[in-house]
């Protein structure tokens, strides 16, 4: 499956003649029958896509995928699964997102009455995006680590460079 991101066209209206497709979202681990795209929610620069028949914790245990917009691109961030995922739960059949909070529904979760095939009360799971501490700064000094200059001459530059090592999943 897939999910498509559109924006309003030049006339700032929602009609097929003026919609502008911005992205096609797919699951990195998509498999036949996962039903990726069965549910979709968007809030600001965050999108969540449900795949209620994915098999990560058993047949049709389900999952949801989180994407964020970076400029004009939508980037995969995380795969969510229920904390007590089990076969047949169908987590991701419904999804919702508001700011840094994501909710996913598992309408056939039977934790309230295990073993009873006629009881499927369902469950809802809430996930909160926690702030990520900034990565440590790495100081590079040509006097102590000359680097790839001609003849490894540290005098080729007189400044130290300071930069951050970024974890691609922490970009927001």
JSON list of N, CA, C and O in Angstrom, two decimals, residues 13-51:
[
{"chain": "A", "resi": 13, "resn": "UNK", "atom": "N", "xyz": [-7.93, 26.00, -3.37]},
{"chain": "A", "resi": 13, "resn": "UNK", "atom": "CA", "xyz": [-9.16, 25.24, -3.15]},
{"chain": "A", "resi": 13, "resn": "UNK", "atom": "C", "xyz": [-8.87, 23.76, -3.28]},
{"chain": "A", "resi": 13, "resn": "UNK", "atom": "O", "xyz": [-7.87, 23.35, -3.87]},
{"chain": "A", "resi": 14, "resn": "UNK", "atom": "N", "xyz": [-9.74, 22.94, -2.70]},
{"chain": "A", "resi": 14, "resn": "UNK", "atom": "CA", "xyz": [-9.58, 21.49, -2.73]},
{"chain": "A", "resi": 14, "resn": "UNK", "atom": "C", "xyz": [-10.47, 20.91, -3.82]},
{"chain": "A", "resi": 14, "resn": "UNK", "atom": "O", "xyz": [-11.63, 20.59, -3.57]},
{"chain": "A", "resi": 15, "resn": "UNK", "atom": "N", "xyz": [-9.95, 20.82, -5.01]},
{"chain": "A", "resi": 15, "resn": "UNK", "atom": "CA", "xyz": [-10.67, 20.11, -6.06]},
{"chain": "A", "resi": 15, "resn": "UNK", "atom": "C", "xyz": [-9.65, 19.37, -6.90]},
{"chain": "A", "resi": 15, "resn": "UNK", "atom": "O", "xyz": [-8.46, 19.70, -6.90]},
{"chain": "A", "resi": 16, "resn": "UNK", "atom": "N", "xyz": [-10.08, 18.35, -7.60]},
{"chain": "A", "resi": 16, "resn": "UNK", "atom": "CA", "xyz": [-9.15, 17.52, -8.36]},
{"chain": "A", "resi": 16, "resn": "UNK", "atom": "C", "xyz": [-8.36, 18.30, -9.39]},
{"chain": "A", "resi": 16, "resn": "UNK", "atom": "O", "xyz": [-7.26, 17.92, -9.74]},
{"chain": "A", "resi": 17, "resn": "UNK", "atom": "N", "xyz": [-8.90, 19.38, -9.89]},
{"chain": "A", "resi": 17, "resn": "UNK", "atom": "CA", "xyz": [-8.18, 20.16, -10.91]},
{"chain": "A", "resi": 17, "resn": "UNK", "atom": "C", "xyz": [-7.03, 20.96, -10.37]},
{"chain": "A", "resi": 17, "resn": "UNK", "atom": "O", "xyz": [-6.14, 21.35, -11.11]},
{"chain": "A", "resi": 18, "resn": "UNK", "atom": "N", "xyz": [-7.03, 21.24, -9.06]},
{"chain": "A", "resi": 18, "resn": "UNK", "atom": "CA", "xyz": [-5.96, 22.11, -8.53]},
{"chain": "A", "resi": 18, "resn": "UNK", "atom": "C", "xyz": [-5.13, 21.46, -7.43]},
{"chain": "A", "resi": 18, "resn": "UNK", "atom": "O", "xyz": [-4.32, 22.12, -6.82]},
{"chain": "A", "resi": 19, "resn": "UNK", "atom": "N", "xyz": [-5.32, 20.17, -7.16]},
{"chain": "A", "resi": 19, "resn": "UNK", "atom": "CA", "xyz": [-4.51, 19.51, -6.14]},
{"chain": "A", "resi": 19, "resn": "UNK", "atom": "C", "xyz": [-3.10, 19.25, -6.65]},
{"chain": "A", "resi": 19, "resn": "UNK", "atom": "O", "xyz": [-2.90, 18.93, -7.82]},
{"chain": "A", "resi": 20, "resn": "UNK", "atom": "N", "xyz": [-2.13, 19.39, -5.78]},
{"chain": "A", "resi": 20, "resn": "UNK", "atom": "CA", "xyz": [-0.73, 19.20, -6.12]},
{"chain": "A", "resi": 20, "resn": "UNK", "atom": "C", "xyz": [-0.16, 18.07, -5.26]},
{"chain": "A", "resi": 20, "resn": "UNK", "atom": "O", "xyz": [-0.06, 18.22, -4.05]},
{"chain": "A", "resi": 21, "resn": "UNK", "atom": "N", "xyz": [0.16, 16.93, -5.89]},
{"chain": "A", "resi": 21, "resn": "UNK", "atom": "CA", "xyz": [0.73, 15.82, -5.13]},
{"chain": "A", "resi": 21, "resn": "UNK", "atom": "C", "xyz": [2.14, 16.16, -4.69]},
{"chain": "A", "resi": 21, "resn": "UNK", "atom": "O", "xyz": [2.99, 16.50, -5.49]},
{"chain": "A", "resi": 22, "resn": "UNK", "atom": "N", "xyz": [2.38, 16.06, -3.38]},
{"chain": "A", "resi": 22, "resn": "UNK", "atom": "CA", "xyz": [3.68, 16.39, -2.81]},
{"chain": "A", "resi": 22, "resn": "UNK", "atom": "C", "xyz": [4.53, 15.16, -2.51]},
{"chain": "A", "resi": 22, "resn": "UNK", "atom": "O", "xyz": [5.75, 15.24, -2.54]},
{"chain": "A", "resi": 23, "resn": "UNK", "atom": "N", "xyz": [3.90, 14.05, -2.14]},
{"chain": "A", "resi": 23, "resn": "UNK", "atom": "CA", "xyz": [4.68, 12.87, -1.75]},
{"chain": "A", "resi": 23, "resn": "UNK", "atom": "C", "xyz": [3.84, 11.61, -1.85]},
{"chain": "A", "resi": 23, "resn": "UNK", "atom": "O", "xyz": [2.62, 11.65, -1.76]},
{"chain": "A", "resi": 24, "resn": "UNK", "atom": "N", "xyz": [4.53, 10.50, -2.02]},
{"chain": "A", "resi": 24, "resn": "UNK", "atom": "CA", "xyz": [3.95, 9.17, -1.92]},
{"chain": "A", "resi": 24, "resn": "UNK", "atom": "C", "xyz": [4.69, 8.48, -0.79]},
{"chain": "A", "resi": 24, "resn": "UNK", "atom": "O", "xyz": [5.90, 8.28, -0.86]},
{"chain": "A", "resi": 25, "resn": "UNK", "atom": "N", "xyz": [3.98, 8.13, 0.28]},
{"chain": "A", "resi": 25, "resn": "UNK", "atom": "CA", "xyz": [4.60, 7.50, 1.44]},
{"chain": "A", "resi": 25, "resn": "UNK", "atom": "C", "xyz": [4.42, 5.99, 1.34]},
{"chain": "A", "resi": 25, "resn": "UNK", "atom": "O", "xyz": [3.33, 5.51, 1.03]},
{"chain": "A", "resi": 26, "resn": "UNK", "atom": "N", "xyz": [5.50, 5.28, 1.61]},
{"chain": "A", "resi": 26, "resn": "UNK", "atom": "CA", "xyz": [5.46, 3.82, 1.62]},
{"chain": "A", "resi": 26, "resn": "UNK", "atom": "C", "xyz": [6.17, 3.33, 2.87]},
{"chain": "A", "resi": 26, "resn": "UNK", "atom": "O", "xyz": [7.00, 4.02, 3.44]},
{"chain": "A", "resi": 27, "resn": "UNK", "atom": "N", "xyz": [5.83, 2.13, 3.30]},
{"chain": "A", "resi": 27, "resn": "UNK", "atom": "CA", "xyz": [6.50, 1.53, 4.46]},
{"chain": "A", "resi": 27, "resn": "UNK", "atom": "C", "xyz": [7.82, 0.94, 4.02]},
{"chain": "A", "resi": 27, "resn": "UNK", "atom": "O", "xyz": [7.91, 0.31, 2.97]},
{"chain": "A", "resi": 28, "resn": "UNK", "atom": "N", "xyz": [8.86, 1.14, 4.82]},
{"chain": "A", "resi": 28, "resn": "UNK", "atom": "CA", "xyz": [10.18, 0.61, 4.47]},
{"chain": "A", "resi": 28, "resn": "UNK", "atom": "C", "xyz": [10.18, -0.91, 4.46]},
{"chain": "A", "resi": 28, "resn": "UNK", "atom": "O", "xyz": [10.98, -1.53, 3.80]},
{"chain": "A", "resi": 29, "resn": "UNK", "atom": "N", "xyz": [9.26, -1.52, 5.21]},
{"chain": "A", "resi": 29, "resn": "UNK", "atom": "CA", "xyz": [9.21, -2.97, 5.32]},
{"chain": "A", "resi": 29, "resn": "UNK", "atom": "C", "xyz": [7.89, -3.54, 4.79]},
{"chain": "A", "resi": 29, "resn": "UNK", "atom": "O", "xyz": [7.43, -4.58, 5.24]},
{"chain": "A", "resi": 30, "resn": "UNK", "atom": "N", "xyz": [7.29, -2.84, 3.85]},
{"chain": "A", "resi": 30, "resn": "UNK", "atom": "CA", "xyz": [5.99, -3.21, 3.32]},
{"chain": "A", "resi": 30, "resn": "UNK", "atom": "C", "xyz": [5.99, -4.64, 2.78]},
{"chain": "A", "resi": 30, "resn": "UNK", "atom": "O", "xyz": [6.94, -5.07, 2.14]},
{"chain": "A", "resi": 31, "resn": "UNK", "atom": "N", "xyz": [4.93, -5.36, 3.09]},
{"chain": "A", "resi": 31, "resn": "UNK", "atom": "CA", "xyz": [4.75, -6.72, 2.58]},
{"chain": "A", "resi": 31, "resn": "UNK", "atom": "C", "xyz": [3.33, -6.85, 2.05]},
{"chain": "A", "resi": 31, "resn": "UNK", "atom": "O", "xyz": [2.43, -6.11, 2.46]},
{"chain": "A", "resi": 32, "resn": "UNK", "atom": "N", "xyz": [3.13, -7.78, 1.17]},
{"chain": "A", "resi": 32, "resn": "UNK", "atom": "CA", "xyz": [1.81, -8.00, 0.60]},
{"chain": "A", "resi": 32, "resn": "UNK", "atom": "C", "xyz": [0.79, -8.23, 1.71]},
{"chain": "A", "resi": 32, "resn": "UNK", "atom": "O", "xyz": [1.03, -8.98, 2.65]},
{"chain": "A", "resi": 33, "resn": "UNK", "atom": "N", "xyz": [-0.33, -7.54, 1.61]},
{"chain": "A", "resi": 33, "resn": "UNK", "atom": "CA", "xyz": [-1.41, -7.72, 2.56]},
{"chain": "A", "resi": 33, "resn": "UNK", "atom": "C", "xyz": [-1.31, -6.92, 3.84]},
{"chain": "A", "resi": 33, "resn": "UNK", "atom": "O", "xyz": [-2.19, -7.02, 4.70]},
{"chain": "A", "resi": 34, "resn": "UNK", "atom": "N", "xyz": [-0.28, -6.07, 4.00]},
{"chain": "A", "resi": 34, "resn": "UNK", "atom": "CA", "xyz": [-0.13, -5.28, 5.23]},
{"chain": "A", "resi": 34, "resn": "UNK", "atom": "C", "xyz": [-1.22, -4.22, 5.39]},
{"chain": "A", "resi": 34, "resn": "UNK", "atom": "O", "xyz": [-1.48, -3.75, 6.48]},
{"chain": "A", "resi": 35, "resn": "UNK", "atom": "N", "xyz": [-1.83, -3.81, 4.32]},
{"chain": "A", "resi": 35, "resn": "UNK", "atom": "CA", "xyz": [-2.85, -2.76, 4.28]},
{"chain": "A", "resi": 35, "resn": "UNK", "atom": "C", "xyz": [-2.30, -1.42, 4.76]},
{"chain": "A", "resi": 35, "resn": "UNK", "atom": "O", "xyz": [-2.98, -0.65, 5.45]},
{"chain": "A", "resi": 36, "resn": "UNK", "atom": "N", "xyz": [-1.06, -1.13, 4.39]},
{"chain": "A", "resi": 36, "resn": "UNK", "atom": "CA", "xyz": [-0.47, 0.18, 4.68]},
{"chain": "A", "resi": 36, "resn": "UNK", "atom": "C", "xyz": [-1.34, 1.23, 3.99]},
{"chain": "A", "resi": 36, "resn": "UNK", "atom": "O", "xyz": [-1.64, 1.13, 2.81]},
{"chain": "A", "resi": 37, "resn": "UNK", "atom": "N", "xyz": [-1.78, 2.23, 4.76]},
{"chain": "A", "resi": 37, "resn": "UNK", "atom": "CA", "xyz": [-2.63, 3.27, 4.22]},
{"chain": "A", "resi": 37, "resn": "UNK", "atom": "C", "xyz": [-4.09, 3.10, 4.59]},
{"chain": "A", "resi": 37, "resn": "UNK", "atom": "O", "xyz": [-4.92, 3.91, 4.19]},
{"chain": "A", "resi": 38, "resn": "UNK", "atom": "N", "xyz": [-4.43, 2.07, 5.38]},
{"chain": "A", "resi": 38, "resn": "UNK", "atom": "CA", "xyz": [-5.82, 1.85, 5.77]},
{"chain": "A", "resi": 38, "resn": "UNK", "atom": "C", "xyz": [-6.34, 3.04, 6.59]},
{"chain": "A", "resi": 38, "resn": "UNK", "atom": "O", "xyz": [-7.53, 3.34, 6.56]},
{"chain": "A", "resi": 39, "resn": "UNK", "atom": "N", "xyz": [-5.45, 3.73, 7.28]},
{"chain": "A", "resi": 39, "resn": "UNK", "atom": "CA", "xyz": [-5.81, 4.94, 8.03]},
{"chain": "A", "resi": 39, "resn": "UNK", "atom": "C", "xyz": [-4.67, 5.93, 7.92]},
{"chain": "A", "resi": 39, "resn": "UNK", "atom": "O", "xyz": [-3.51, 5.55, 7.81]},
{"chain": "A", "resi": 40, "resn": "UNK", "atom": "N", "xyz": [-5.02, 7.21, 7.93]},
{"chain": "A", "resi": 40, "resn": "UNK", "atom": "CA", "xyz": [-4.02, 8.28, 7.79]},
{"chain": "A", "resi": 40, "resn": "UNK", "atom": "C", "xyz": [-4.45, 9.46, 8.65]},
{"chain": "A", "resi": 40, "resn": "UNK", "atom": "O", "xyz": [-5.64, 9.78, 8.73]},
{"chain": "A", "resi": 41, "resn": "UNK", "atom": "N", "xyz": [-3.48, 10.11, 9.29]},
{"chain": "A", "resi": 41, "resn": "UNK", "atom": "CA", "xyz": [-3.75, 11.33, 10.04]},
{"chain": "A", "resi": 41, "resn": "UNK", "atom": "C", "xyz": [-2.57, 12.28, 9.83]},
{"chain": "A", "resi": 41, "resn": "UNK", "atom": "O", "xyz": [-1.42, 11.85, 9.72]},
{"chain": "A", "resi": 42, "resn": "UNK", "atom": "N", "xyz": [-2.87, 13.58, 9.77]},
{"chain": "A", "resi": 42, "resn": "UNK", "atom": "CA", "xyz": [-1.84, 14.60, 9.59]},
{"chain": "A", "resi": 42, "resn": "UNK", "atom": "C", "xyz": [-2.09, 15.73, 10.57]},
{"chain": "A", "resi": 42, "resn": "UNK", "atom": "O", "xyz": [-3.23, 16.14, 10.78]},
{"chain": "A", "resi": 43, "resn": "UNK", "atom": "N", "xyz": [-1.02, 16.21, 11.19]},
{"chain": "A", "resi": 43, "resn": "UNK", "atom": "CA", "xyz": [-1.08, 17.38, 12.06]},
{"chain": "A", "resi": 43, "resn": "UNK", "atom": "C", "xyz": [0.19, 18.18, 11.82]},
{"chain": "A", "resi": 43, "resn": "UNK", "atom": "O", "xyz": [1.29, 17.72, 12.15]},
{"chain": "A", "resi": 44, "resn": "UNK", "atom": "N", "xyz": [0.06, 19.34, 11.22]},
{"chain": "A", "resi": 44, "resn": "UNK", "atom": "CA", "xyz": [1.23, 20.17, 10.92]},
{"chain": "A", "resi": 44, "resn": "UNK", "atom": "C", "xyz": [2.20, 19.45, 10.02]},
{"chain": "A", "resi": 44, "resn": "UNK", "atom": "O", "xyz": [1.85, 19.04, 8.92]},
{"chain": "A", "resi": 45, "resn": "UNK", "atom": "N", "xyz": [3.42, 19.25, 10.51]},
{"chain": "A", "resi": 45, "resn": "UNK", "atom": "CA", "xyz": [4.46, 18.59, 9.72]},
{"chain": "A", "resi": 45, "resn": "UNK", "atom": "C", "xyz": [4.63, 17.12, 10.08]},
{"chain": "A", "resi": 45, "resn": "UNK", "atom": "O", "xyz": [5.66, 16.53, 9.80]},
{"chain": "A", "resi": 46, "resn": "UNK", "atom": "N", "xyz": [3.63, 16.52, 10.70]},
{"chain": "A", "resi": 46, "resn": "UNK", "atom": "CA", "xyz": [3.72, 15.11, 11.08]},
{"chain": "A", "resi": 46, "resn": "UNK", "atom": "C", "xyz": [2.55, 14.34, 10.47]},
{"chain": "A", "resi": 46, "resn": "UNK", "atom": "O", "xyz": [1.41, 14.81, 10.51]},
{"chain": "A", "resi": 47, "resn": "UNK", "atom": "N", "xyz": [2.85, 13.17, 9.92]},
{"chain": "A", "resi": 47, "resn": "UNK", "atom": "CA", "xyz": [1.82, 12.29, 9.37]},
{"chain": "A", "resi": 47, "resn": "UNK", "atom": "C", "xyz": [1.99, 10.90, 9.96]},
{"chain": "A", "resi": 47, "resn": "UNK", "atom": "O", "xyz": [3.10, 10.46, 10.22]},
{"chain": "A", "resi": 48, "resn": "UNK", "atom": "N", "xyz": [0.87, 10.22, 10.17]},
{"chain": "A", "resi": 48, "resn": "UNK", "atom": "CA", "xyz": [0.87, 8.85, 10.68]},
{"chain": "A", "resi": 48, "resn": "UNK", "atom": "C", "xyz": [0.03, 8.01, 9.73]},
{"chain": "A", "resi": 48, "resn": "UNK", "atom": "O", "xyz": [-1.06, 8.41, 9.34]},
{"chain": "A", "resi": 49, "resn": "UNK", "atom": "N", "xyz": [0.56, 6.84, 9.36]},
{"chain": "A", "resi": 49, "resn": "UNK", "atom": "CA", "xyz": [-0.12, 5.95, 8.43]},
{"chain": "A", "resi": 49, "resn": "UNK", "atom": "C", "xyz": [-0.25, 4.58, 9.09]},
{"chain": "A", "resi": 49, "resn": "UNK", "atom": "O", "xyz": [0.73, 4.01, 9.55]},
{"chain": "A", "resi": 50, "resn": "UNK", "atom": "N", "xyz": [-1.47, 4.05, 9.12]},
{"chain": "A", "resi": 50, "resn": "UNK", "atom": "CA", "xyz": [-1.73, 2.75, 9.72]},
{"chain": "A", "resi": 50, "resn": "UNK", "atom": "C", "xyz": [-1.57, 1.61, 8.73]},
{"chain": "A", "resi": 50, "resn": "UNK", "atom": "O", "xyz": [-1.82, 1.78, 7.53]},
{"chain": "A", "resi": 51, "resn": "UNK", "atom": "N", "xyz": [-1.15, 0.47, 9.24]},
{"chain": "A", "resi": 51, "resn": "UNK", "atom": "CA", "xyz": [-1.03, -0.77, 8.46]},
{"chain": "A", "resi": 51, "resn": "UNK", "atom": "C", "xyz": [-1.54, -1.90, 9.36]},
{"chain": "A", "resi": 51, "resn": "UNK", "atom": "O", "xyz": [-0.77, -2.62, 9.98]}
]
